[in-house]
Tab-separated table of C-alpha atoms and ligand atoms in Angstrom:
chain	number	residue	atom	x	y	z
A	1	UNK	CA	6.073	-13.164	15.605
A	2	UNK	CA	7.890	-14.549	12.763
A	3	UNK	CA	11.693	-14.768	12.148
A	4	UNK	CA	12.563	-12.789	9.829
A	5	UNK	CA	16.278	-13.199	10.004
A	6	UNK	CA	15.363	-16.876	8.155
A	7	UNK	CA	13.484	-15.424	4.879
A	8	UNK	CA	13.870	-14.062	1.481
A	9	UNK	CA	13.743	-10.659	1.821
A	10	UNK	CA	13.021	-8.781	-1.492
A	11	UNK	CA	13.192	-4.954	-2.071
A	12	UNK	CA	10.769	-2.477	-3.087
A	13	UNK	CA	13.399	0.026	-3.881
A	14	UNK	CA	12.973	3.938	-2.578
A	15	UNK	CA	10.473	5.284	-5.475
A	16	UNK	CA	9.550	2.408	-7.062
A	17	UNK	CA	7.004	-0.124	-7.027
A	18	UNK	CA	6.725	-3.827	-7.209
A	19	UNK	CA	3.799	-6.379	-8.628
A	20	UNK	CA	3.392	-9.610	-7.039
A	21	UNK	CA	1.610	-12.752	-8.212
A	22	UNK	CA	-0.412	-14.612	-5.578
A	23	UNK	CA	-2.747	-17.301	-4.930
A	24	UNK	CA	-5.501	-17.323	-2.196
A	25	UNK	CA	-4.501	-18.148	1.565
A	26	UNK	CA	-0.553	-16.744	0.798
A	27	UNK	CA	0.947	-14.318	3.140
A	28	UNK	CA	3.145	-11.385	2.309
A	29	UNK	CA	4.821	-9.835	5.019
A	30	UNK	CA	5.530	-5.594	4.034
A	31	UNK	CA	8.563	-4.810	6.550
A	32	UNK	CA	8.886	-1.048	6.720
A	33	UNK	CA	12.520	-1.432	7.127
A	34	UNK	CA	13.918	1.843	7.879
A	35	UNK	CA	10.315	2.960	9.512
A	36	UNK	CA	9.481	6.383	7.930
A	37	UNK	CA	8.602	4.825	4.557
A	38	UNK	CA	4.824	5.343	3.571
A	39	UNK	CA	3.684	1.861	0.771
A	40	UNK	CA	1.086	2.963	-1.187
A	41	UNK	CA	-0.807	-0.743	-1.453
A	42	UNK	CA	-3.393	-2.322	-4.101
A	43	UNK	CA	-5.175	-6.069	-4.718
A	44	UNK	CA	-6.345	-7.166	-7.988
A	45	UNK	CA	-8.321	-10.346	-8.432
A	46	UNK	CA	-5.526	-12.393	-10.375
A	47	UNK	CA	-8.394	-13.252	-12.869
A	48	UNK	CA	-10.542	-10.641	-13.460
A	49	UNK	CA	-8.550	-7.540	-12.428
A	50	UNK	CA	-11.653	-4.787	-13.350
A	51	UNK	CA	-12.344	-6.155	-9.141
A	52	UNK	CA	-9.893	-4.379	-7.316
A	53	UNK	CA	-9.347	-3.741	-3.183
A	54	UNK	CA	-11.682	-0.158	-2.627
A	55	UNK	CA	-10.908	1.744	0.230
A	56	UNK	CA	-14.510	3.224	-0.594
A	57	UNK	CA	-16.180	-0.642	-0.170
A	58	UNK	CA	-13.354	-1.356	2.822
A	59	UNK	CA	-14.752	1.621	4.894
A	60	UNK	CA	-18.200	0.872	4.461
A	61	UNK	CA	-18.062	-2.804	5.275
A	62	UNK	CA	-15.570	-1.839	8.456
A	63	UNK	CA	-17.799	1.466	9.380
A	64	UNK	CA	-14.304	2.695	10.193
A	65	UNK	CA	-11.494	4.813	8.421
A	66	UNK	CA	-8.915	2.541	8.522
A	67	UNK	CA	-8.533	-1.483	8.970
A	68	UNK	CA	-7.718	-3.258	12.448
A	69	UNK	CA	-5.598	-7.138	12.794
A	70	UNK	CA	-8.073	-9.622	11.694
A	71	UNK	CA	-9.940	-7.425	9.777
A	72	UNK	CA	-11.029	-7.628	5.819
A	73	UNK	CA	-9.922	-5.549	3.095
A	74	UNK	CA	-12.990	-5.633	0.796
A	75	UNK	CA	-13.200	-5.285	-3.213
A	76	UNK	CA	-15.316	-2.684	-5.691
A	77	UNK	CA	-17.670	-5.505	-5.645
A	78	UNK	CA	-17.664	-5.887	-1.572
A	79	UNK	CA	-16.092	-9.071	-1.496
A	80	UNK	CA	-13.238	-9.831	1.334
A	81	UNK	CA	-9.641	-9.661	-1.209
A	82	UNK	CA	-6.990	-9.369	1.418
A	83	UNK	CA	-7.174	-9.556	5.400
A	84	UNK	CA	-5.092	-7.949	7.606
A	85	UNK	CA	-3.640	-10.645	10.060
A	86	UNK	CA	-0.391	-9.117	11.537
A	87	UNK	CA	0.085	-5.189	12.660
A	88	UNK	CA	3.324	-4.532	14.670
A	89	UNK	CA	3.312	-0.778	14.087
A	90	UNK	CA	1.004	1.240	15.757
A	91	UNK	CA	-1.380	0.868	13.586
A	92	UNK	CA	-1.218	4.153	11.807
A	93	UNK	CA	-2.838	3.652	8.232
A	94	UNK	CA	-4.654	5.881	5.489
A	95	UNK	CA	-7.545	5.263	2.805
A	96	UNK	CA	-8.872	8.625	2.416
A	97	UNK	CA	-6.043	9.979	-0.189
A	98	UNK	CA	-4.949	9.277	-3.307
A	99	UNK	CA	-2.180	7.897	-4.570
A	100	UNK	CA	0.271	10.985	-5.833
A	101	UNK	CA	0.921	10.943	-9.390
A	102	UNK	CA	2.115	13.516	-11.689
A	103	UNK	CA	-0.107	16.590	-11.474
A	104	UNK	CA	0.523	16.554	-7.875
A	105	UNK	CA	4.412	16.768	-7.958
A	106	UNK	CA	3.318	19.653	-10.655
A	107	UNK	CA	2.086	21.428	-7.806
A	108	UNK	CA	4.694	20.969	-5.938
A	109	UNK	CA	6.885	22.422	-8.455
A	110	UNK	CA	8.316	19.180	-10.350
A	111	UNK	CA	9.263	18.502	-13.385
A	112	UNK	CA	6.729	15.586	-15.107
A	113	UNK	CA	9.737	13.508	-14.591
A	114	UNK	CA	9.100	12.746	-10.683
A	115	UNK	CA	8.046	9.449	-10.046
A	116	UNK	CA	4.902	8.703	-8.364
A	117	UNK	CA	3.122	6.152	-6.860
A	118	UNK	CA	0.575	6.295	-9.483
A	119	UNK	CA	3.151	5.660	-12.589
A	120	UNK	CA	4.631	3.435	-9.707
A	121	UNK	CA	1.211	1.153	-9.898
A	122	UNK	CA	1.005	0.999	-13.627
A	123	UNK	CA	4.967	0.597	-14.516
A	124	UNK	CA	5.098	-2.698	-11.962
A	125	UNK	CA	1.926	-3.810	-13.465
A	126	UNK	CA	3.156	-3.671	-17.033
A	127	UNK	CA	6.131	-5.804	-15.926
A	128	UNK	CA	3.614	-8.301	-15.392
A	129	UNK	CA	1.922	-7.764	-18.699
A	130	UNK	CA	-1.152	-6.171	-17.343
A	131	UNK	CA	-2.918	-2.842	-18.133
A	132	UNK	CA	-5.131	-1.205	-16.334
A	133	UNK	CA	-7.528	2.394	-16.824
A	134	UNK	CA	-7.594	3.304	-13.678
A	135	UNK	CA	-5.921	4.189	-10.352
A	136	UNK	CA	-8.020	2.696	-7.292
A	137	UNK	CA	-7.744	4.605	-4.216
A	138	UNK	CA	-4.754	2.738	-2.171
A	139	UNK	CA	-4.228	1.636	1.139
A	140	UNK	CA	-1.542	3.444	2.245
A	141	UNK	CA	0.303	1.546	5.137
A	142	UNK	CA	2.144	3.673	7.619
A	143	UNK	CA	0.953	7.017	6.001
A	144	UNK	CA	-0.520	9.479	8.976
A	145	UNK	CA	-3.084	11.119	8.332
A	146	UNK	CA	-4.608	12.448	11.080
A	147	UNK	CA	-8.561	13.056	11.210
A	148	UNK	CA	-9.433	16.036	13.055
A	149	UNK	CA	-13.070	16.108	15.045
A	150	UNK	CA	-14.144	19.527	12.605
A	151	UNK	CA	-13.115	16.810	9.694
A	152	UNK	CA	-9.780	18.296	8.749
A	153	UNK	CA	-6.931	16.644	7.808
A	154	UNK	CA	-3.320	16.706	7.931
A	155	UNK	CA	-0.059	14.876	6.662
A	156	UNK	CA	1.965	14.010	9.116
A	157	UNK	CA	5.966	11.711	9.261
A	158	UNK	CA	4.837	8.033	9.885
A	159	UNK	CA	4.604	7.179	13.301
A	160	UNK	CA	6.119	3.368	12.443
A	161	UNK	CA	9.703	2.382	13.752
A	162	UNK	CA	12.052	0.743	11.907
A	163	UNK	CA	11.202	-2.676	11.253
A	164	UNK	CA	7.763	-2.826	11.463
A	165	UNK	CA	5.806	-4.858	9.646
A	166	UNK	CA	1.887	-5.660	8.513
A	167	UNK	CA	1.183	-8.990	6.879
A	168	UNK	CA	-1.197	-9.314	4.507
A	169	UNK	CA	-3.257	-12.712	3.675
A	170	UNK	CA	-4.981	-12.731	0.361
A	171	UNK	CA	-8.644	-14.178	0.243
A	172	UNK	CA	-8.449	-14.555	-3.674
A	173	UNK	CA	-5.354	-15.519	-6.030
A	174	UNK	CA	-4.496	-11.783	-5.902
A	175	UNK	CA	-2.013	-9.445	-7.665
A	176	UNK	CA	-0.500	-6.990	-5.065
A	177	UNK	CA	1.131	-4.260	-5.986
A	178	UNK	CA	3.183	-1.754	-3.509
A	179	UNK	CA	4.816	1.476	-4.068
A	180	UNK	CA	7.679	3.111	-2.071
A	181	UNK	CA	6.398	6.589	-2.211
A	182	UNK	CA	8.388	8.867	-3.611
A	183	UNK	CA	7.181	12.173	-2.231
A	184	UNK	CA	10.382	13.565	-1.212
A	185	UNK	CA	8.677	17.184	-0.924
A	186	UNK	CA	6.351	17.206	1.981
A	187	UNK	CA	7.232	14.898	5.067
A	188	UNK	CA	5.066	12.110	5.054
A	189	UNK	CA	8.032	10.151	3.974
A	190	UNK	CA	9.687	11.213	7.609
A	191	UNK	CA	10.866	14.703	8.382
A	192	UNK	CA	14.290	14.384	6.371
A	193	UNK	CA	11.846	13.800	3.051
A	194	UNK	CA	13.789	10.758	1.583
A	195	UNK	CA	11.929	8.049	0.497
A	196	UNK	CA	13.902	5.087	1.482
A	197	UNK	CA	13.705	0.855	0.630
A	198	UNK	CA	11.481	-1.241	2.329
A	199	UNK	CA	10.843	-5.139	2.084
A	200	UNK	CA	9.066	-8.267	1.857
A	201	UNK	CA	8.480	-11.457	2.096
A	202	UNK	CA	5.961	-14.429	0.975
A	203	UNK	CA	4.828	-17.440	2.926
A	204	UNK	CA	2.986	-19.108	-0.426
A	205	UNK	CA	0.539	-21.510	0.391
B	301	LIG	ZN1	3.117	8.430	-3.288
């Protein structure tokens, strides 16, 4: 277990999202500091960013809906891009849905002004100068979403505690991108519905 009371902690602010430069065999360790927070989470090859972590490719190469300690996250071209090496929540994580974006929150009755982990993705990118077209599925740590055996789904509070944390080693020099969800609407942001701050920090290699 590592001390965190020692590191740099830097904030992903409630509703926002952060983009994060790193080279192959660094860890980043996602704290879910207040434990209700949902972090929608993406990889990018660092050089050739059309290769992207695919919760599609990840659940094929896992045969399993959502990744394990020591397992891979695998790219659109079904190459290992991030592992997951630490887990001290219980392990409560979803690929099948989308990241929100606008049209949801539409829905939902918002105006186009509600931030969502989709502009989230592409603001903290263009901080770092990069565009990209699309919006890869994300893995969303600490999101419930439980699988029912008739193959229903619902969206349930996380079921982390405060403090948890996943690290995350990248296989590749990487580009990781997370986004404090701002759904503030339906609960899976915890039953009050306020997306809160959550943090991290790197061990570079
Ligand atoms: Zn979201």
């Amino acid at each position: 277990m590592v001390d965190l009371t020692s590191m740099d902690l830097q904030t992903i602010p409630a509703g926002r999202g952060v983009a994060i430069e790193l080279s192959s065999g660094s860890e980043i360790i996602v704290i879910n500091t207040h434990g209700t927070q949902v972090l929608d989470t993406w990889a990018f090859n660092l050089d050739d960013p059309s290769e992207y972590m695919s919760m599609e490719h990840t659940r094929s190469r896992l045969s399993r809906l959502s990744p394990k300690v020591s397992d891979n996250l695998f790219s659109n071209r079904r190459r290992p891009i991030l592992k997951l090496v630490e887990d001290t929540s219980p392990g409560i994580h979803d690929t099948l849905l989308c990241a929100c974006n606008k049209e949801i929150y539409r829905e939902l009755g918002c105006d186009d002004g509600h931030r969502s982990c989709e502009s989230n993705l592409h603001e903290a990118l263009s901080f770092i100068g990069l565009e990209i077209a699309v919006t890869p599925g994300p893995l969303n740590l600490f999101m419930n979403v439980p699988v029912a055996s008739d193959g229903t789904i619902d969206r349930a509070p996380p079921l982390s505690r405060p403090g948890d944390l996943v690290t995350l080693q990248t296989v590749m020099d990487t580009i990781v991108v997370f986004s404090a969800c701002p759904q503030d609407v339906t609960p899976i942001n915890g039953a009050q519905c306020i997306p809160r701050d959550a943090h991290y920090t790197i061990i570079a290699r």
